[in-house]
Amino acid sequence: MDIEQARFNMVEQQIRPWDVLDQDVLDLLRQVRREDFVSEQYRELAFSDMEIPLGHGEAMLSPKLEARILQEVGVKATDQVLEVGTGSGYMTALLARMAHRGLVHSVEIIPEFSSRAMAILREHGITNITLEVGDAARGWKQGGPYDVIVLTGSVPVLPEAFQADLKVGGRLFAVVGESPVMEAQLITCVAKGVYRTTNLFETSVPPLKNAMQPQRFVF
């Protein structure tokens, strides 16, 4: 497989047509080697428009969704970032490169994922990160408040703790709802205790483990 041609095709045929036009994001996707974050057995699928299995019933987000998240949250160089769900570490790498004078706190509930991601991130020379093992599905105050929060799995209900941990001007990306209909949302803290929610697009991604569930009526 011609790796560089596959990478070019990913950007030009999947990502750009999905309204990802931010040149900084597109350049970054060409620079950070996605294939390094994929297990050997799936390496040839690294640039495919699909969710690549990671084990433990988890999967990487599709490339176009990763790119769209980056564009929507608009990470700045000095931002303090929280990523809930380290997974492969690829999104962690992208966030850290964008917040190169800030810090990315990434929390993962599966220890194996966190240790593997740390090894790969070190190989890539990415040091402005803090990887922690824990359950952040309902919030993570350590390191907050944050300029950017990204949830890499869906939540049936968005816990208020995430909004409360945003700085004024901070942005939160979350996929909210239950399969088959989920809404990708961008929540912006426009003033202390005041938030604006923008519905971006419909999608469906696996839920975060231990995500908050809606109250259900029992008859």
PDB file of C-alpha atoms in Angstrom:
ATOM      1  CA  MET A   1       0.000   0.000   0.000  1.00  0.00           C
ATOM      2  CA  ASP A   2       1.224   3.480  -0.873  1.00  0.00           C
ATOM      3  CA  ILE A   3       0.872   5.066   2.570  1.00  0.00           C
ATOM      4  CA  GLU A   4       1.228   8.669   1.440  1.00  0.00           C
ATOM      5  CA  GLN A   5      -1.276   8.248  -1.393  1.00  0.00           C
ATOM      6  CA  ALA A   6      -3.736   6.655   1.051  1.00  0.00           C
ATOM      7  CA  ARG A   7      -3.235   9.561   3.467  1.00  0.00           C
ATOM      8  CA  PHE A   8      -3.793  12.076   0.649  1.00  0.00           C
ATOM      9  CA  ASN A   9      -6.959  10.257  -0.418  1.00  0.00           C
ATOM     10  CA  MET A  10      -8.254  10.231   3.168  1.00  0.00           C
ATOM     11  CA  VAL A  11      -7.949  14.007   3.377  1.00  0.00           C
ATOM     12  CA  GLU A  12      -9.186  14.845  -0.106  1.00  0.00           C
ATOM     13  CA  GLN A  13     -11.926  12.224  -0.579  1.00  0.00           C
ATOM     14  CA  GLN A  14     -13.301  11.749   2.948  1.00  0.00           C
ATOM     15  CA  ILE A  15     -12.455  14.735   5.087  1.00  0.00           C
ATOM     16  CA  ARG A  16     -12.546  17.800   2.849  1.00  0.00           C
ATOM     17  CA  PRO A  17     -15.937  16.801   1.315  1.00  0.00           C
ATOM     18  CA  TRP A  18     -17.341  16.604   4.870  1.00  0.00           C
ATOM     19  CA  ASP A  19     -16.989  20.384   5.217  1.00  0.00           C
ATOM     20  CA  VAL A  20     -13.615  20.265   6.954  1.00  0.00           C
ATOM     21  CA  LEU A  21     -11.904  23.217   5.273  1.00  0.00           C
ATOM     22  CA  ASP A  22      -9.671  24.541   8.076  1.00  0.00           C
ATOM     23  CA  GLN A  23      -6.211  24.398   6.498  1.00  0.00           C
ATOM     24  CA  ASP A  24      -4.460  23.951   9.853  1.00  0.00           C
ATOM     25  CA  VAL A  25      -6.576  20.870  10.544  1.00  0.00           C
ATOM     26  CA  LEU A  26      -5.986  19.430   7.069  1.00  0.00           C
ATOM     27  CA  ASP A  27      -2.230  20.018   7.334  1.00  0.00           C
ATOM     28  CA  LEU A  28      -2.131  18.356  10.750  1.00  0.00           C
ATOM     29  CA  LEU A  29      -3.892  15.256   9.446  1.00  0.00           C
ATOM     30  CA  ARG A  30      -1.205  14.952   6.797  1.00  0.00           C
ATOM     31  CA  GLN A  31       1.575  15.301   9.389  1.00  0.00           C
ATOM     32  CA  VAL A  32       0.509  13.000  12.247  1.00  0.00           C
ATOM     33  CA  ARG A  33       0.883   9.380  11.136  1.00  0.00           C
ATOM     34  CA  ARG A  34      -2.491   7.793  11.828  1.00  0.00           C
ATOM     35  CA  GLU A  35      -1.174   4.363  10.871  1.00  0.00           C
ATOM     36  CA  ASP A  36       1.142   4.367  13.908  1.00  0.00           C
ATOM     37  CA  PHE A  37      -1.868   4.401  16.238  1.00  0.00           C
ATOM     38  CA  VAL A  38      -3.582   1.426  14.592  1.00  0.00           C
ATOM     39  CA  SER A  39      -2.730  -2.154  15.580  1.00  0.00           C
ATOM     40  CA  GLU A  40      -0.695  -4.078  13.007  1.00  0.00           C
ATOM     41  CA  GLN A  41      -3.604  -6.280  11.911  1.00  0.00           C
ATOM     42  CA  TYR A  42      -5.629  -3.209  10.869  1.00  0.00           C
ATOM     43  CA  ARG A  43      -2.781  -1.112   9.483  1.00  0.00           C
ATOM     44  CA  GLU A  44      -4.038  -1.267   5.901  1.00  0.00           C
ATOM     45  CA  LEU A  45      -7.386   0.145   7.111  1.00  0.00           C
ATOM     46  CA  ALA A  46      -5.781   3.119   8.876  1.00  0.00           C
ATOM     47  CA  PHE A  47      -7.119   5.609   6.311  1.00  0.00           C
ATOM     48  CA  SER A  48     -10.497   3.959   5.661  1.00  0.00           C
ATOM     49  CA  ASP A  49     -13.802   5.665   6.355  1.00  0.00           C
ATOM     50  CA  MET A  50     -14.647   3.367   9.246  1.00  0.00           C
ATOM     51  CA  GLU A  51     -14.309   2.842  12.994  1.00  0.00           C
ATOM     52  CA  ILE A  52     -11.238   0.625  13.488  1.00  0.00           C
ATOM     53  CA  PRO A  53     -11.496  -1.890  16.373  1.00  0.00           C
ATOM     54  CA  LEU A  54      -9.216  -1.299  19.360  1.00  0.00           C
ATOM     55  CA  GLY A  55     -10.248  -4.274  21.482  1.00  0.00           C
ATOM     56  CA  HIS A  56     -12.422  -4.420  24.597  1.00  0.00           C
ATOM     57  CA  GLY A  57     -15.403  -3.619  22.373  1.00  0.00           C
ATOM     58  CA  GLU A  58     -14.020  -0.144  21.600  1.00  0.00           C
ATOM     59  CA  ALA A  59     -13.086   1.494  18.282  1.00  0.00           C
ATOM     60  CA  MET A  60     -11.352   4.559  16.854  1.00  0.00           C
ATOM     61  CA  LEU A  61     -13.606   7.264  15.516  1.00  0.00           C
ATOM     62  CA  SER A  62     -13.683   7.577  11.728  1.00  0.00           C
ATOM     63  CA  PRO A  63     -11.105  10.000  10.244  1.00  0.00           C
ATOM     64  CA  LYS A  64     -13.735  12.465   9.041  1.00  0.00           C
ATOM     65  CA  LEU A  65     -15.344  12.649  12.490  1.00  0.00           C
ATOM     66  CA  GLU A  66     -11.969  13.213  14.158  1.00  0.00           C
ATOM     67  CA  ALA A  67     -11.254  16.009  11.685  1.00  0.00           C
ATOM     68  CA  ARG A  68     -14.659  17.611  12.139  1.00  0.00           C
ATOM     69  CA  ILE A  69     -14.251  17.596  15.935  1.00  0.00           C
ATOM     70  CA  LEU A  70     -10.910  19.394  15.625  1.00  0.00           C
ATOM     71  CA  GLN A  71     -12.413  22.021  13.334  1.00  0.00           C
ATOM     72  CA  GLU A  72     -15.459  22.607  15.545  1.00  0.00           C
ATOM     73  CA  VAL A  73     -13.620  23.050  18.876  1.00  0.00           C
ATOM     74  CA  GLY A  74     -10.978  25.345  17.337  1.00  0.00           C
ATOM     75  CA  VAL A  75      -8.076  24.460  19.642  1.00  0.00           C
ATOM     76  CA  LYS A  76      -5.699  27.374  20.249  1.00  0.00           C
ATOM     77  CA  ALA A  77      -1.973  27.077  20.983  1.00  0.00           C
ATOM     78  CA  THR A  78      -2.241  27.786  24.722  1.00  0.00           C
ATOM     79  CA  ASP A  79      -5.489  25.916  25.440  1.00  0.00           C
ATOM     80  CA  GLN A  80      -5.980  23.573  28.374  1.00  0.00           C
ATOM     81  CA  VAL A  81      -7.772  20.541  26.937  1.00  0.00           C
ATOM     82  CA  LEU A  82      -9.654  17.588  28.462  1.00  0.00           C
ATOM     83  CA  GLU A  83     -10.129  14.477  26.345  1.00  0.00           C
ATOM     84  CA  VAL A  84     -12.468  11.840  27.768  1.00  0.00           C
ATOM     85  CA  GLY A  85     -11.442   8.503  26.264  1.00  0.00           C
ATOM     86  CA  THR A  86      -7.800   8.253  25.148  1.00  0.00           C
ATOM     87  CA  GLY A  87      -8.422   5.179  23.000  1.00  0.00           C
ATOM     88  CA  SER A  88      -5.633   4.767  20.471  1.00  0.00           C
ATOM     89  CA  GLY A  89      -4.054   8.118  21.396  1.00  0.00           C
ATOM     90  CA  TYR A  90      -4.452   9.509  17.875  1.00  0.00           C
ATOM     91  CA  MET A  91      -6.948  12.219  18.805  1.00  0.00           C
ATOM     92  CA  THR A  92      -4.759  12.960  21.833  1.00  0.00           C
ATOM     93  CA  ALA A  93      -1.838  13.553  19.466  1.00  0.00           C
ATOM     94  CA  LEU A  94      -3.880  15.858  17.230  1.00  0.00           C
ATOM     95  CA  LEU A  95      -5.172  17.890  20.178  1.00  0.00           C
ATOM     96  CA  ALA A  96      -1.680  18.147  21.692  1.00  0.00           C
ATOM     97  CA  ARG A  97      -0.158  19.347  18.425  1.00  0.00           C
ATOM     98  CA  MET A  98      -2.804  22.068  18.153  1.00  0.00           C
ATOM     99  CA  ALA A  99      -2.436  23.069  21.838  1.00  0.00           C
ATOM    100  CA  HIS A 100       1.340  22.950  21.583  1.00  0.00           C
ATOM    101  CA  ARG A 101       1.880  25.583  24.280  1.00  0.00           C
ATOM    102  CA  GLY A 102      -0.981  24.280  26.434  1.00  0.00           C
ATOM    103  CA  LEU A 103      -1.664  20.887  27.981  1.00  0.00           C
ATOM    104  CA  VAL A 104      -3.933  17.983  27.086  1.00  0.00           C
ATOM    105  CA  HIS A 105      -5.380  15.937  29.954  1.00  0.00           C
ATOM    106  CA  SER A 106      -6.581  12.618  28.537  1.00  0.00           C
ATOM    107  CA  VAL A 107      -8.471  10.142  30.716  1.00  0.00           C
ATOM    108  CA  GLU A 108      -9.021   6.494  29.770  1.00  0.00           C
ATOM    109  CA  ILE A 109     -10.952   3.855  31.699  1.00  0.00           C
ATOM    110  CA  ILE A 110      -9.063   0.910  30.135  1.00  0.00           C
ATOM    111  CA  PRO A 111      -5.466   0.834  31.469  1.00  0.00           C
ATOM    112  CA  GLU A 112      -4.128  -1.095  28.467  1.00  0.00           C
ATOM    113  CA  PHE A 113      -5.219   1.662  26.090  1.00  0.00           C
ATOM    114  CA  SER A 114      -3.603   4.367  28.204  1.00  0.00           C
ATOM    115  CA  SER A 115      -0.213   2.637  28.466  1.00  0.00           C
ATOM    116  CA  ARG A 116      -0.134   1.803  24.745  1.00  0.00           C
ATOM    117  CA  ALA A 117      -1.080   5.355  23.792  1.00  0.00           C
ATOM    118  CA  MET A 118       1.631   6.786  26.044  1.00  0.00           C
ATOM    119  CA  ALA A 119       4.298   4.682  24.321  1.00  0.00           C
ATOM    120  CA  ILE A 120       3.200   5.814  20.853  1.00  0.00           C
ATOM    121  CA  LEU A 121       2.881   9.463  21.868  1.00  0.00           C
ATOM    122  CA  ARG A 122       6.409   9.390  23.275  1.00  0.00           C
ATOM    123  CA  GLU A 123       7.665   7.947  19.989  1.00  0.00           C
ATOM    124  CA  HIS A 124       6.053  10.930  18.265  1.00  0.00           C
ATOM    125  CA  GLY A 125       7.799  13.339  20.637  1.00  0.00           C
ATOM    126  CA  ILE A 126       4.539  14.626  22.095  1.00  0.00           C
ATOM    127  CA  THR A 127       5.111  15.715  25.698  1.00  0.00           C
ATOM    128  CA  ASN A 128       2.436  18.324  26.486  1.00  0.00           C
ATOM    129  CA  ILE A 129       0.046  15.613  27.680  1.00  0.00           C
ATOM    130  CA  THR A 130      -1.070  14.038  30.927  1.00  0.00           C
ATOM    131  CA  LEU A 131      -2.553  10.562  30.531  1.00  0.00           C
ATOM    132  CA  GLU A 132      -4.567   9.221  33.428  1.00  0.00           C
ATOM    133  CA  VAL A 133      -6.520   6.037  34.037  1.00  0.00           C
ATOM    134  CA  GLY A 134      -9.964   6.670  35.472  1.00  0.00           C
ATOM    135  CA  ASP A 135     -13.669   7.034  34.842  1.00  0.00           C
ATOM    136  CA  ALA A 136     -14.377  10.502  33.447  1.00  0.00           C
ATOM    137  CA  ALA A 137     -17.764   9.710  31.885  1.00  0.00           C
ATOM    138  CA  ARG A 138     -19.502  12.081  34.319  1.00  0.00           C
ATOM    139  CA  GLY A 139     -16.811  14.743  34.596  1.00  0.00           C
ATOM    140  CA  TRP A 140     -13.146  15.211  35.500  1.00  0.00           C
ATOM    141  CA  LYS A 141     -12.230  18.216  37.608  1.00  0.00           C
ATOM    142  CA  GLN A 142      -8.489  17.510  37.896  1.00  0.00           C
ATOM    143  CA  GLY A 143      -6.737  20.038  35.682  1.00  0.00           C
ATOM    144  CA  GLY A 144      -9.833  22.140  35.096  1.00  0.00           C
ATOM    145  CA  PRO A 145     -11.309  24.495  34.224  1.00  0.00           C
ATOM    146  CA  TYR A 146     -10.686  23.826  30.548  1.00  0.00           C
ATOM    147  CA  ASP A 147     -10.706  25.753  27.291  1.00  0.00           C
ATOM    148  CA  VAL A 148     -11.707  22.653  25.328  1.00  0.00           C
ATOM    149  CA  ILE A 149     -13.397  19.383  26.319  1.00  0.00           C
ATOM    150  CA  VAL A 150     -13.815  16.522  23.842  1.00  0.00           C
ATOM    151  CA  LEU A 151     -15.851  13.400  24.598  1.00  0.00           C
ATOM    152  CA  THR A 152     -14.720  10.627  22.243  1.00  0.00           C
ATOM    153  CA  GLY A 153     -17.731   8.426  23.062  1.00  0.00           C
ATOM    154  CA  SER A 154     -21.416   9.295  23.102  1.00  0.00           C
ATOM    155  CA  VAL A 155     -23.519  10.037  26.185  1.00  0.00           C
ATOM    156  CA  PRO A 156     -27.290   9.447  26.416  1.00  0.00           C
ATOM    157  CA  VAL A 157     -27.423  12.448  28.765  1.00  0.00           C
ATOM    158  CA  LEU A 158     -24.726  15.131  28.997  1.00  0.00           C
ATOM    159  CA  PRO A 159     -23.640  15.599  32.625  1.00  0.00           C
ATOM    160  CA  GLU A 160     -23.698  19.237  33.754  1.00  0.00           C
ATOM    161  CA  ALA A 161     -20.238  18.748  35.273  1.00  0.00           C
ATOM    162  CA  PHE A 162     -18.638  19.108  31.841  1.00  0.00           C
ATOM    163  CA  GLN A 163     -20.232  22.478  31.177  1.00  0.00           C
ATOM    164  CA  ALA A 164     -19.319  23.625  34.678  1.00  0.00           C
ATOM    165  CA  ASP A 165     -15.643  22.832  33.931  1.00  0.00           C
ATOM    166  CA  LEU A 166     -15.489  25.142  30.905  1.00  0.00           C
ATOM    167  CA  LYS A 167     -13.742  28.493  31.127  1.00  0.00           C
ATOM    168  CA  VAL A 168     -15.613  31.468  29.718  1.00  0.00           C
ATOM    169  CA  GLY A 169     -15.131  31.094  25.966  1.00  0.00           C
ATOM    170  CA  GLY A 170     -14.518  27.349  26.393  1.00  0.00           C
ATOM    171  CA  ARG A 171     -15.893  24.780  23.930  1.00  0.00           C
ATOM    172  CA  LEU A 172     -17.260  21.293  24.604  1.00  0.00           C
ATOM    173  CA  PHE A 173     -17.824  18.674  21.900  1.00  0.00           C
ATOM    174  CA  ALA A 174     -20.189  15.835  22.728  1.00  0.00           C
ATOM    175  CA  VAL A 175     -22.342  13.333  20.868  1.00  0.00           C
ATOM    176  CA  VAL A 176     -25.600  13.191  22.811  1.00  0.00           C
ATOM    177  CA  GLY A 177     -28.423  10.672  22.531  1.00  0.00           C
ATOM    178  CA  GLU A 178     -29.002   6.987  22.018  1.00  0.00           C
ATOM    179  CA  SER A 179     -28.672   4.810  18.923  1.00  0.00           C
ATOM    180  CA  PRO A 180     -29.772   5.135  16.205  1.00  0.00           C
ATOM    181  CA  VAL A 181     -30.279   8.907  16.560  1.00  0.00           C
ATOM    182  CA  MET A 182     -27.534  10.956  18.207  1.00  0.00           C
ATOM    183  CA  GLU A 183     -26.684  14.629  17.806  1.00  0.00           C
ATOM    184  CA  ALA A 184     -23.160  16.019  17.686  1.00  0.00           C
ATOM    185  CA  GLN A 185     -23.209  19.209  19.741  1.00  0.00           C
ATOM    186  CA  LEU A 186     -20.861  22.108  20.387  1.00  0.00           C
ATOM    187  CA  ILE A 187     -21.499  23.779  23.737  1.00  0.00           C
ATOM    188  CA  THR A 188     -19.819  27.150  24.278  1.00  0.00           C
ATOM    189  CA  CYS A 189     -19.552  28.953  27.624  1.00  0.00           C
ATOM    190  CA  VAL A 190     -20.466  32.494  26.614  1.00  0.00           C
ATOM    191  CA  ALA A 191     -20.445  33.894  30.179  1.00  0.00           C
ATOM    192  CA  LYS A 192     -20.127  32.461  33.653  1.00  0.00           C
ATOM    193  CA  GLY A 193     -22.959  29.934  33.969  1.00  0.00           C
ATOM    194  CA  VAL A 194     -24.326  30.756  30.501  1.00  0.00           C
ATOM    195  CA  TYR A 195     -23.978  28.266  27.639  1.00  0.00           C
ATOM    196  CA  ARG A 196     -24.877  28.183  23.960  1.00  0.00           C
ATOM    197  CA  THR A 197     -25.577  24.822  22.335  1.00  0.00           C
ATOM    198  CA  THR A 198     -25.161  24.335  18.586  1.00  0.00           C
ATOM    199  CA  ASN A 199     -26.440  21.141  16.980  1.00  0.00           C
ATOM    200  CA  LEU A 200     -23.876  20.244  14.333  1.00  0.00           C
ATOM    201  CA  PHE A 201     -24.943  16.986  12.654  1.00  0.00           C
ATOM    202  CA  GLU A 202     -26.504  13.604  13.327  1.00  0.00           C
ATOM    203  CA  THR A 203     -24.192  10.652  13.862  1.00  0.00           C
ATOM    204  CA  SER A 204     -23.885   7.476  15.908  1.00  0.00           C
ATOM    205  CA  VAL A 205     -20.825   6.470  17.932  1.00  0.00           C
ATOM    206  CA  PRO A 206     -20.371   3.934  20.750  1.00  0.00           C
ATOM    207  CA  PRO A 207     -21.189   5.244  24.242  1.00  0.00           C
ATOM    208  CA  LEU A 208     -18.655   6.005  26.944  1.00  0.00           C
ATOM    209  CA  LYS A 209     -18.473   3.258  29.546  1.00  0.00           C
ATOM    210  CA  ASN A 210     -20.527   4.165  32.643  1.00  0.00           C
ATOM    211  CA  ALA A 211     -22.146   7.103  30.848  1.00  0.00           C
ATOM    212  CA  MET A 212     -25.016   8.785  32.683  1.00  0.00           C
ATOM    213  CA  GLN A 213     -28.364   7.275  31.723  1.00  0.00           C
ATOM    214  CA  PRO A 214     -31.679   9.097  31.360  1.00  0.00           C
ATOM    215  CA  GLN A 215     -34.352   8.542  33.971  1.00  0.00           C
ATOM    216  CA  ARG A 216     -36.769   5.953  32.672  1.00  0.00           C
ATOM    217  CA  PHE A 217     -40.390   5.550  33.688  1.00  0.00           C
ATOM    218  CA  VAL A 218     -41.347   2.159  35.043  1.00  0.00           C
ATOM    219  CA  PHE A 219     -45.004   1.219  34.754  1.00  0.00           C
TER     220      PHE A 219
END
